[in-house]
Amino acid sequence: MKAALCLFIAIAFINVYSYSQDTFSIVAVDTITGEVGSAGASCLQDSDITGGVLIISDVHPGKGVIHTQAWYININQINARNRMNAGDSPQQIIDWLIVNDAQGDPSKRQYGIVDMDGNGNPRTAAYTGASADTNKNHILGPNYSIQGNTLLSNDILDSMEAGFLNTKGSLAHKLMAALQGANVPGADWRCLGEGVSSQSAFCRVAVPGDTMGTYCMDLIVVETPWGAEPIDSVQLLFDEYMANSPPIALFGYSATVLTAYFNNVSVNSNRWAWDFGDGSSSNLQNPSHVYDSSGTFLVCLTAYDDCVSNTVCASVQVSSVGLNENTKYEKVKVFPNPGSGMYTLTLDVELLGCTISVYDEAGKRVHKLVKISSRDVLLDLSPFAKGVYDVKINGDNIEISKTVIYQ
């Protein structure tokens, strides 16, 4: 079903366009990288209005994102943009829009707004009017807002939130996962008869320094043939985008008395984001982090080349007493393990000058590195078959064997 288009002429001769713009979407910010972005879809496409669902999205690089949906009014969106540019918080913007609705009836509107304040802290707000089309709801998180109307059920929004929260990596990956959470026939119930979630979709991210309308990643599917799923089409664009000279995220670490010292050896990257596994984060290239207690923490590093990114996660152990690297086995650490072909070997200093040999499951040596001069060694198994490899490190009067899994 196509959305209805009505044209109203205001007394002041300003065109106020109103669309039954029934949509599910997410807006979010990343306070570590300063990225802002959004994703959404609707049973409205380019033949209904130029850009389809994209009309809802108003991205402000380095600041925040506004989504204006349900019974969309372009003047309301312009006013919201002006309020954000004036420095209003998301809640202040929504409060203003409710009082100053372009048609005097905010009950049909739906808004999702997120930004970062002057100290880089996230702020979110949302509004769902009582007269917006059912099913309808919104979900607020610390750095995101998810909203929808004309939904098959409100479970669609819950699934989007789960995709966003459970995905490691960049804001782009999290937004794409949220969009996939709504990849259900009839997510916008008007498209149920076509067997798709929607008819147009998008996923976009802006980095600090981008300008309005020109974003680091801007993936848009404005129209699809009958029965074609636009979220799948956006996913294909996303995968192609991320495969364009991607960075390789790699790191090693050493630890002593609750402090982990991280060594970033990522390839083809110009910025980084760390998740230390305890709720803390950093955007430094080679950070250190003090944990509150002993334990094993899942640490994730996302390496970026502009908006293209790659994430690696590995378990990091810290102890409240002495050094972690006090056994022969711990003189060599491999990250990630299991992995997808690229690994970092972090060696104890006494192993400098050693030889590293790699043996396949048949016991055949397939790779050899000699006279190692750095504590952090990049081991590339990608030319070989996936499987289990025995990596032997031979130094003066010492041999250490590590099992490496390529999956």
GROMACS .gro file of C-alpha atoms in nm:
model
  407
    1MET     CA    1   0.000   0.000   0.000
    2LYS     CA    2   0.134   0.340  -0.088
    3ALA     CA    3   0.127   0.628   0.155
    4ALA     CA    4  -0.114   0.910   0.086
    5LEU     CA    5   0.021   1.248  -0.012
    6CYS     CA    6  -0.161   1.565   0.085
    7LEU     CA    7  -0.049   1.915   0.006
    8PHE     CA    8  -0.143   2.205   0.228
    9ILE     CA    9  -0.074   2.571   0.150
   10ALA     CA   10  -0.010   2.779   0.462
   11ILE     CA   11  -0.140   3.135   0.491
   12ALA     CA   12   0.215   3.264   0.476
   13PHE     CA   13   0.251   3.088   0.138
   14ILE     CA   14   0.488   2.832   0.290
   15ASN     CA   15   0.430   2.481   0.161
   16VAL     CA   16   0.364   2.237   0.445
   17TYR     CA   17   0.383   1.878   0.323
   18SER     CA   18   0.207   1.607   0.523
   19TYR     CA   19   0.267   1.236   0.462
   20SER     CA   20   0.136   0.928   0.633
   21GLN     CA   21   0.499   0.830   0.696
   22ASP     CA   22   0.475   0.504   0.890
   23THR     CA   23   0.818   0.389   0.985
   24PHE     CA   24   1.051   0.199   1.215
   25SER     CA   25   1.391   0.354   1.279
   26ILE     CA   26   1.683   0.410   1.513
   27VAL     CA   27   1.902   0.714   1.587
   28ALA     CA   28   2.226   0.678   1.784
   29VAL     CA   29   2.559   0.837   1.874
   30ASP     CA   30   2.900   0.692   1.964
   31THR     CA   31   3.063   0.908   2.229
   32ILE     CA   32   3.401   0.735   2.186
   33THR     CA   33   3.438   0.815   1.816
   34GLY     CA   34   3.204   1.113   1.792
   35GLU     CA   35   3.005   0.938   1.520
   36VAL     CA   36   2.633   0.995   1.479
   37GLY     CA   37   2.400   0.789   1.264
   38SER     CA   38   2.064   0.638   1.194
   39ALA     CA   39   1.881   0.363   1.009
   40GLY     CA   40   1.521   0.309   0.914
   41ALA     CA   41   1.267   0.163   0.675
   42SER     CA   42   0.908   0.221   0.567
   43CYS     CA   43   0.635   0.100   0.334
   44LEU     CA   44   0.687   0.427   0.148
   45GLN     CA   45   0.918   0.451  -0.150
   46ASP     CA   46   1.058   0.684  -0.413
   47SER     CA   47   0.744   0.672  -0.627
   48ASP     CA   48   0.549   0.809  -0.329
   49ILE     CA   49   0.797   1.081  -0.235
   50THR     CA   50   1.154   1.140  -0.354
   51GLY     CA   51   1.392   0.944  -0.133
   52GLY     CA   52   1.125   0.728   0.025
   53VAL     CA   53   1.188   0.674   0.395
   54LEU     CA   54   1.499   0.893   0.380
   55ILE     CA   55   1.286   1.205   0.429
   56ILE     CA   56   1.262   1.129   0.802
   57SER     CA   57   1.639   1.146   0.861
   58ASP     CA   58   1.817   1.465   0.965
   59VAL     CA   59   2.181   1.395   1.054
   60HIS     CA   60   2.399   1.663   1.218
   61PRO     CA   61   2.767   1.556   1.201
   62GLY     CA   62   2.946   1.588   1.534
   63LYS     CA   63   2.621   1.669   1.711
   64GLY     CA   64   2.321   1.438   1.675
   65VAL     CA   65   2.032   1.300   1.469
   66ILE     CA   66   1.661   1.382   1.443
   67HIS     CA   67   1.397   1.147   1.303
   68THR     CA   68   1.056   1.293   1.223
   69GLN     CA   69   0.798   1.027   1.142
   70ALA     CA   70   0.435   0.905   1.167
   71TRP     CA   71   0.233   1.189   1.006
   72TYR     CA   72   0.542   1.366   0.875
   73ILE     CA   73   0.538   1.745   0.837
   74ASN     CA   74   0.838   1.903   0.668
   75ILE     CA   75   0.802   2.227   0.865
   76ASN     CA   76   0.822   2.032   1.191
   77GLN     CA   77   1.146   1.874   1.070
   78ILE     CA   78   1.290   2.212   0.971
   79ASN     CA   79   1.194   2.354   1.309
   80ALA     CA   80   1.355   2.060   1.488
   81ARG     CA   81   1.674   2.113   1.287
   82ASN     CA   82   1.680   2.480   1.378
   83ARG     CA   83   1.632   2.400   1.748
   84MET     CA   84   1.923   2.153   1.743
   85ASN     CA   85   2.141   2.408   1.566
   86ALA     CA   86   2.044   2.659   1.836
   87GLY     CA   87   2.173   2.422   2.105
   88ASP     CA   88   1.850   2.276   2.244
   89SER     CA   89   1.869   1.930   2.403
   90PRO     CA   90   1.663   1.645   2.251
   91GLN     CA   91   1.397   1.682   2.519
   92GLN     CA   92   1.382   2.059   2.471
   93ILE     CA   93   1.338   2.009   2.097
   94ILE     CA   94   1.049   1.770   2.147
   95ASP     CA   95   0.885   1.994   2.406
   96TRP     CA   96   0.906   2.284   2.159
   97LEU     CA   97   0.766   2.077   1.872
   98ILE     CA   98   0.466   1.966   2.077
   99VAL     CA   99   0.376   2.324   2.164
  100ASN     CA  100   0.450   2.458   1.815
  101ASP     CA  101   0.323   2.180   1.586
  102ALA     CA  102   0.288   2.309   1.229
  103GLN     CA  103  -0.075   2.196   1.213
  104GLY     CA  104  -0.158   2.242   1.580
  105ASP     CA  105  -0.197   1.866   1.638
  106PRO     CA  106   0.116   1.689   1.769
  107SER     CA  107  -0.085   1.376   1.857
  108LYS     CA  108  -0.013   1.227   1.511
  109ARG     CA  109   0.362   1.279   1.529
  110GLN     CA  110   0.651   1.059   1.631
  111TYR     CA  111   1.004   1.181   1.701
  112GLY     CA  112   1.334   1.020   1.798
  113ILE     CA  113   1.625   1.250   1.880
  114VAL     CA  114   1.976   1.190   2.012
  115ASP     CA  115   2.278   1.417   2.051
  116MET     CA  116   2.598   1.479   2.248
  117ASP     CA  117   2.621   1.770   2.490
  118GLY     CA  118   2.918   2.006   2.517
  119ASN     CA  119   3.106   1.750   2.727
  120GLY     CA  120   3.045   1.467   2.482
  121ASN     CA  121   2.777   1.299   2.695
  122PRO     CA  122   2.483   1.137   2.510
  123ARG     CA  123   2.128   1.269   2.545
  124THR     CA  124   1.814   1.105   2.408
  125ALA     CA  125   1.444   1.179   2.388
  126ALA     CA  126   1.144   1.046   2.198
  127TYR     CA  127   0.775   1.118   2.154
  128THR     CA  128   0.493   0.902   2.021
  129GLY     CA  129   0.160   1.081   1.982
  130ALA     CA  130  -0.161   0.912   2.092
  131SER     CA  131  -0.306   0.937   1.739
  132ALA     CA  132  -0.003   0.793   1.556
  133ASP     CA  133  -0.095   0.477   1.369
  134THR     CA  134  -0.103   0.154   1.574
  135ASN     CA  135   0.101  -0.046   1.663
  136LYS     CA  136   0.336   0.222   1.790
  137ASN     CA  137   0.599   0.272   2.058
  138HIS     CA  138   0.949   0.402   2.125
  139ILE     CA  139   1.244   0.273   2.327
  140LEU     CA  140   1.510   0.498   2.481
  141GLY     CA  141   1.864   0.394   2.569
  142PRO     CA  142   2.159   0.596   2.695
  143ASN     CA  143   2.283   0.670   2.342
  144TYR     CA  144   1.999   0.560   2.115
  145SER     CA  145   1.629   0.599   2.044
  146ILE     CA  146   1.424   0.340   1.856
  147GLN     CA  147   1.075   0.428   1.736
  148GLY     CA  148   0.806   0.289   1.512
  149ASN     CA  149   0.441   0.300   1.414
  150THR     CA  150   0.212   0.090   1.192
  151LEU     CA  151   0.411  -0.203   1.329
  152LEU     CA  152   0.321  -0.569   1.298
  153SER     CA  153   0.379  -0.565   1.674
  154ASN     CA  154   0.594  -0.375   1.920
  155ASP     CA  155   0.824  -0.679   1.925
  156ILE     CA  156   0.979  -0.529   1.611
  157LEU     CA  157   1.132  -0.250   1.820
  158ASP     CA  158   1.252  -0.497   2.085
  159SER     CA  159   1.426  -0.698   1.814
  160MET     CA  160   1.591  -0.384   1.678
  161GLU     CA  161   1.718  -0.295   2.024
  162ALA     CA  162   1.856  -0.646   2.076
  163GLY     CA  163   2.044  -0.626   1.746
  164PHE     CA  164   2.193  -0.291   1.839
  165LEU     CA  165   2.299  -0.390   2.191
  166ASN     CA  166   2.430  -0.738   2.111
  167THR     CA  167   2.652  -0.637   1.821
  168LYS     CA  168   3.018  -0.562   1.889
  169GLY     CA  169   3.201  -0.311   1.678
  170SER     CA  170   3.137   0.022   1.513
  171LEU     CA  171   2.823   0.234   1.523
  172ALA     CA  172   2.766   0.139   1.158
  173HIS     CA  173   2.763  -0.233   1.242
  174LYS     CA  174   2.529  -0.177   1.535
  175LEU     CA  175   2.287   0.029   1.325
  176MET     CA  176   2.287  -0.232   1.049
  177ALA     CA  177   2.216  -0.504   1.305
  178ALA     CA  178   1.929  -0.299   1.446
  179LEU     CA  179   1.780  -0.262   1.098
  180GLN     CA  180   1.811  -0.637   1.042
  181GLY     CA  181   1.617  -0.686   1.364
  182ALA     CA  182   1.314  -0.554   1.176
  183ASN     CA  183   1.368  -0.774   0.871
  184VAL     CA  184   1.033  -0.947   0.916
  185PRO     CA  185   0.751  -0.967   0.658
  186GLY     CA  186   0.499  -0.700   0.751
  187ALA     CA  187   0.722  -0.524   1.004
  188ASP     CA  188   0.538  -0.224   0.859
  189TRP     CA  189   0.208  -0.413   0.835
  190ARG     CA  190   0.108  -0.235   0.514
  191CYS     CA  191   0.379  -0.440   0.339
  192LEU     CA  192   0.262  -0.776   0.477
  193GLY     CA  193   0.081  -0.867   0.155
  194GLU     CA  194   0.405  -0.818  -0.038
  195GLY     CA  195   0.594  -1.044   0.201
  196VAL     CA  196   0.854  -0.780   0.290
  197SER     CA  197   0.925  -0.559   0.589
  198SER     CA  198   0.910  -0.234   0.393
  199GLN     CA  199   0.971  -0.075   0.052
  200SER     CA  200   1.265   0.158   0.120
  201ALA     CA  201   1.545   0.158   0.377
  202PHE     CA  202   1.871   0.330   0.471
  203CYS     CA  203   2.170   0.316   0.705
  204ARG     CA  204   2.397   0.620   0.747
  205VAL     CA  205   2.682   0.736   0.969
  206ALA     CA  206   2.857   1.074   0.991
  207VAL     CA  207   3.197   1.136   1.148
  208PRO     CA  208   3.309   1.467   1.299
  209GLY     CA  209   3.410   1.691   1.011
  210ASP     CA  210   3.140   1.566   0.775
  211THR     CA  211   2.894   1.826   0.649
  212MET     CA  212   2.514   1.816   0.635
  213GLY     CA  213   2.410   1.592   0.347
  214THR     CA  214   2.758   1.445   0.288
  215TYR     CA  215   2.830   1.156   0.522
  216CYS     CA  216   3.104   0.902   0.571
  217MET     CA  217   2.860   0.618   0.504
  218ASP     CA  218   2.526   0.679   0.335
  219LEU     CA  219   2.357   0.360   0.213
  220ILE     CA  220   2.011   0.414   0.067
  221VAL     CA  221   1.761   0.192  -0.114
  222VAL     CA  222   1.479   0.424  -0.219
  223GLU     CA  223   1.265   0.172  -0.408
  224THR     CA  224   1.249  -0.204  -0.462
  225PRO     CA  225   1.072  -0.435  -0.708
  226TRP     CA  226   0.766  -0.621  -0.585
  227GLY     CA  227   0.865  -0.881  -0.324
  228ALA     CA  228   1.226  -0.761  -0.287
  229GLU     CA  229   1.338  -0.690   0.069
  230PRO     CA  230   1.502  -0.343   0.098
  231ILE     CA  231   1.681  -0.427   0.424
  232ASP     CA  232   1.859  -0.713   0.245
  233SER     CA  233   1.951  -0.467  -0.030
  234VAL     CA  234   2.097  -0.226   0.226
  235GLN     CA  235   2.287  -0.518   0.380
  236LEU     CA  236   2.446  -0.594   0.042
  237LEU     CA  237   2.553  -0.231   0.008
  238PHE     CA  238   2.685  -0.242   0.364
  239ASP     CA  239   2.890  -0.557   0.303
  240GLU     CA  240   3.036  -0.410  -0.017
  241TYR     CA  241   3.120  -0.087   0.165
  242MET     CA  242   3.294  -0.267   0.452
  243ALA     CA  243   3.491  -0.485   0.207
  244ASN     CA  244   3.648  -0.178   0.044
  245SER     CA  245   4.012  -0.190   0.166
  246PRO     CA  246   3.907  -0.282   0.520
  247PRO     CA  247   4.137  -0.231   0.817
  248ILE     CA  248   4.250  -0.533   1.018
  249ALA     CA  249   4.206  -0.496   1.395
  250LEU     CA  250   4.481  -0.666   1.595
  251PHE     CA  251   4.622  -0.616   1.943
  252GLY     CA  252   4.837  -0.769   2.213
  253TYR     CA  253   4.868  -0.693   2.582
  254SER     CA  254   5.067  -0.742   2.900
  255ALA     CA  255   4.930  -0.716   3.252
  256THR     CA  256   5.051  -0.662   3.606
  257VAL     CA  257   4.859  -0.595   3.929
  258LEU     CA  258   4.515  -0.520   3.775
  259THR     CA  259   4.659  -0.303   3.496
  260ALA     CA  260   4.651  -0.412   3.132
  261TYR     CA  261   4.881  -0.245   2.879
  262PHE     CA  262   4.749  -0.275   2.525
  263ASN     CA  263   4.958  -0.273   2.210
  264ASN     CA  264   4.760  -0.190   1.897
  265VAL     CA  265   4.910  -0.345   1.584
  266SER     CA  266   4.609  -0.291   1.358
  267VAL     CA  267   4.667  -0.259   0.984
  268ASN     CA  268   4.522   0.007   0.748
  269SER     CA  269   4.356   0.206   1.027
  270ASN     CA  270   4.351   0.574   1.127
  271ARG     CA  271   4.136   0.570   1.441
  272TRP     CA  272   4.038   0.319   1.708
  273ALA     CA  273   3.778   0.241   1.973
  274TRP     CA  274   3.839   0.009   2.269
  275ASP     CA  275   3.582  -0.169   2.486
  276PHE     CA  276   3.763  -0.300   2.795
  277GLY     CA  277   3.486  -0.540   2.892
  278ASP     CA  278   3.403  -0.373   3.223
  279GLY     CA  279   3.197  -0.081   3.095
  280SER     CA  280   3.502   0.135   3.022
  281SER     CA  281   3.631   0.249   2.684
  282SER     CA  282   3.900   0.450   2.509
  283ASN     CA  283   3.986   0.597   2.170
  284LEU     CA  284   4.363   0.600   2.227
  285GLN     CA  285   4.582   0.398   1.995
  286ASN     CA  286   4.774   0.217   2.272
  287PRO     CA  287   4.588   0.260   2.600
  288SER     CA  288   4.638   0.110   2.943
  289HIS     CA  289   4.348   0.026   3.172
  290VAL     CA  290   4.319  -0.041   3.545
  291TYR     CA  291   4.056  -0.298   3.641
  292ASP     CA  292   3.878  -0.299   3.977
  293SER     CA  293   3.928  -0.669   4.039
  294SER     CA  294   4.098  -0.982   3.913
  295GLY     CA  295   3.928  -1.172   3.634
  296THR     CA  296   3.895  -1.243   3.266
  297PHE     CA  297   3.748  -0.966   3.052
  298LEU     CA  298   3.637  -0.969   2.689
  299VAL     CA  299   3.822  -0.677   2.531
  300CYS     CA  300   3.720  -0.556   2.185
  301LEU     CA  301   3.917  -0.328   1.954
  302THR     CA  302   3.749  -0.165   1.655
  303ALA     CA  303   3.988  -0.028   1.395
  304TYR     CA  304   3.859   0.228   1.145
  305ASP     CA  305   3.959   0.361   0.808
  306ASP     CA  306   3.707   0.643   0.782
  307CYS     CA  307   3.373   0.459   0.826
  308VAL     CA  308   3.503   0.118   0.717
  309SER     CA  309   3.581  -0.085   1.027
  310ASN     CA  310   3.689  -0.421   1.161
  311THR     CA  311   3.652  -0.552   1.516
  312VAL     CA  312   3.846  -0.815   1.707
  313CYS     CA  313   3.765  -0.939   2.058
  314ALA     CA  314   3.984  -1.146   2.290
  315SER     CA  315   3.987  -1.252   2.654
  316VAL     CA  316   4.225  -1.055   2.875
  317GLN     CA  317   4.329  -1.182   3.218
  318VAL     CA  318   4.437  -0.956   3.503
  319SER     CA  319   4.537  -1.046   3.856
  320SER     CA  320   4.562  -0.851   4.181
  321VAL     CA  321   4.893  -1.018   4.271
  322GLY     CA  322   5.218  -1.030   4.076
  323LEU     CA  323   5.259  -1.073   3.702
  324ASN     CA  324   5.032  -1.273   3.477
  325GLU     CA  325   5.319  -1.378   3.253
  326ASN     CA  326   5.510  -1.589   3.505
  327THR     CA  327   5.505  -1.929   3.340
  328LYS     CA  328   5.674  -2.064   3.033
  329TYR     CA  329   5.342  -2.093   2.852
  330GLU     CA  330   5.248  -1.735   2.929
  331LYS     CA  331   5.566  -1.604   2.767
  332VAL     CA  332   5.370  -1.616   2.439
  333LYS     CA  333   5.018  -1.483   2.392
  334VAL     CA  334   4.807  -1.524   2.077
  335PHE     CA  335   4.517  -1.292   1.992
  336PRO     CA  336   4.253  -1.354   1.878
  337ASN     CA  337   4.238  -1.729   1.924
  338PRO     CA  338   4.026  -1.874   1.767
  339GLY     CA  339   4.057  -1.626   1.484
  340SER     CA  340   3.983  -1.568   1.118
  341GLY     CA  341   4.339  -1.592   0.982
  342MET     CA  342   4.522  -1.287   1.120
  343TYR     CA  343   4.682  -1.312   1.466
  344THR     CA  344   4.912  -1.118   1.693
  345LEU     CA  345   5.178  -1.308   1.885
  346THR     CA  346   5.305  -1.113   2.186
  347LEU     CA  347   5.640  -1.249   2.304
  348ASP     CA  348   5.829  -1.215   2.628
  349VAL     CA  349   6.143  -1.004   2.582
  350GLU     CA  350   6.371  -1.304   2.634
  351LEU     CA  351   6.228  -1.458   2.314
  352LEU     CA  352   6.361  -1.183   2.087
  353GLY     CA  353   6.570  -1.341   1.812
  354CYS     CA  354   6.362  -1.659   1.816
  355THR     CA  355   6.228  -1.864   1.526
  356ILE     CA  356   5.855  -1.923   1.480
  357SER     CA  357   5.740  -2.231   1.288
  358VAL     CA  358   5.380  -2.318   1.199
  359TYR     CA  359   5.268  -2.679   1.147
  360ASP     CA  360   4.937  -2.800   1.006
  361GLU     CA  361   4.729  -3.087   1.144
  362ALA     CA  362   4.933  -3.338   0.941
  363GLY     CA  363   5.254  -3.216   1.105
  364LYS     CA  364   5.380  -3.042   0.792
  365ARG     CA  365   5.557  -2.711   0.840
  366VAL     CA  366   5.368  -2.451   0.633
  367HIS     CA  367   5.520  -2.125   0.754
  368LYS     CA  368   5.839  -2.001   0.919
  369LEU     CA  369   5.958  -1.669   1.061
  370VAL     CA  370   6.319  -1.623   1.171
  371LYS     CA  371   6.520  -1.380   1.383
  372ILE     CA  372   6.216  -1.215   1.538
  373SER     CA  373   6.311  -0.862   1.645
  374SER     CA  374   5.980  -0.733   1.783
  375ARG     CA  375   5.772  -0.847   2.079
  376ASP     CA  376   5.456  -0.818   1.868
  377VAL     CA  377   5.451  -1.041   1.562
  378LEU     CA  378   5.182  -1.046   1.294
  379LEU     CA  379   5.102  -1.406   1.199
  380ASP     CA  380   4.905  -1.441   0.875
  381LEU     CA  381   4.746  -1.783   0.823
  382SER     CA  382   4.490  -1.660   0.569
  383PRO     CA  383   4.674  -1.823   0.271
  384PHE     CA  384   4.626  -2.164   0.434
  385ALA     CA  385   4.326  -2.389   0.493
  386LYS     CA  386   4.113  -2.334   0.800
  387GLY     CA  387   4.193  -2.569   1.085
  388VAL     CA  388   4.413  -2.620   1.392
  389TYR     CA  389   4.780  -2.520   1.372
  390ASP     CA  390   5.071  -2.587   1.605
  391VAL     CA  391   5.291  -2.279   1.643
  392LYS     CA  392   5.636  -2.349   1.786
  393ILE     CA  393   5.856  -2.070   1.919
  394ASN     CA  394   6.222  -2.165   1.952
  395GLY     CA  395   6.462  -1.940   2.141
  396ASP     CA  396   6.786  -1.984   2.332
  397ASN     CA  397   6.736  -2.292   2.552
  398ILE     CA  398   6.356  -2.267   2.531
  399GLU     CA  399   6.078  -2.403   2.311
  400ILE     CA  400   5.714  -2.307   2.350
  401SER     CA  401   5.422  -2.455   2.159
  402LYS     CA  402   5.089  -2.278   2.112
  403THR     CA  403   4.774  -2.409   1.944
  404VAL     CA  404   4.616  -2.161   1.702
  405ILE     CA  405   4.268  -2.213   1.560
  406TYR     CA  406   4.183  -2.071   1.217
  407GLN     CA  407   3.807  -2.080   1.165
   0.00000   0.00000   0.00000
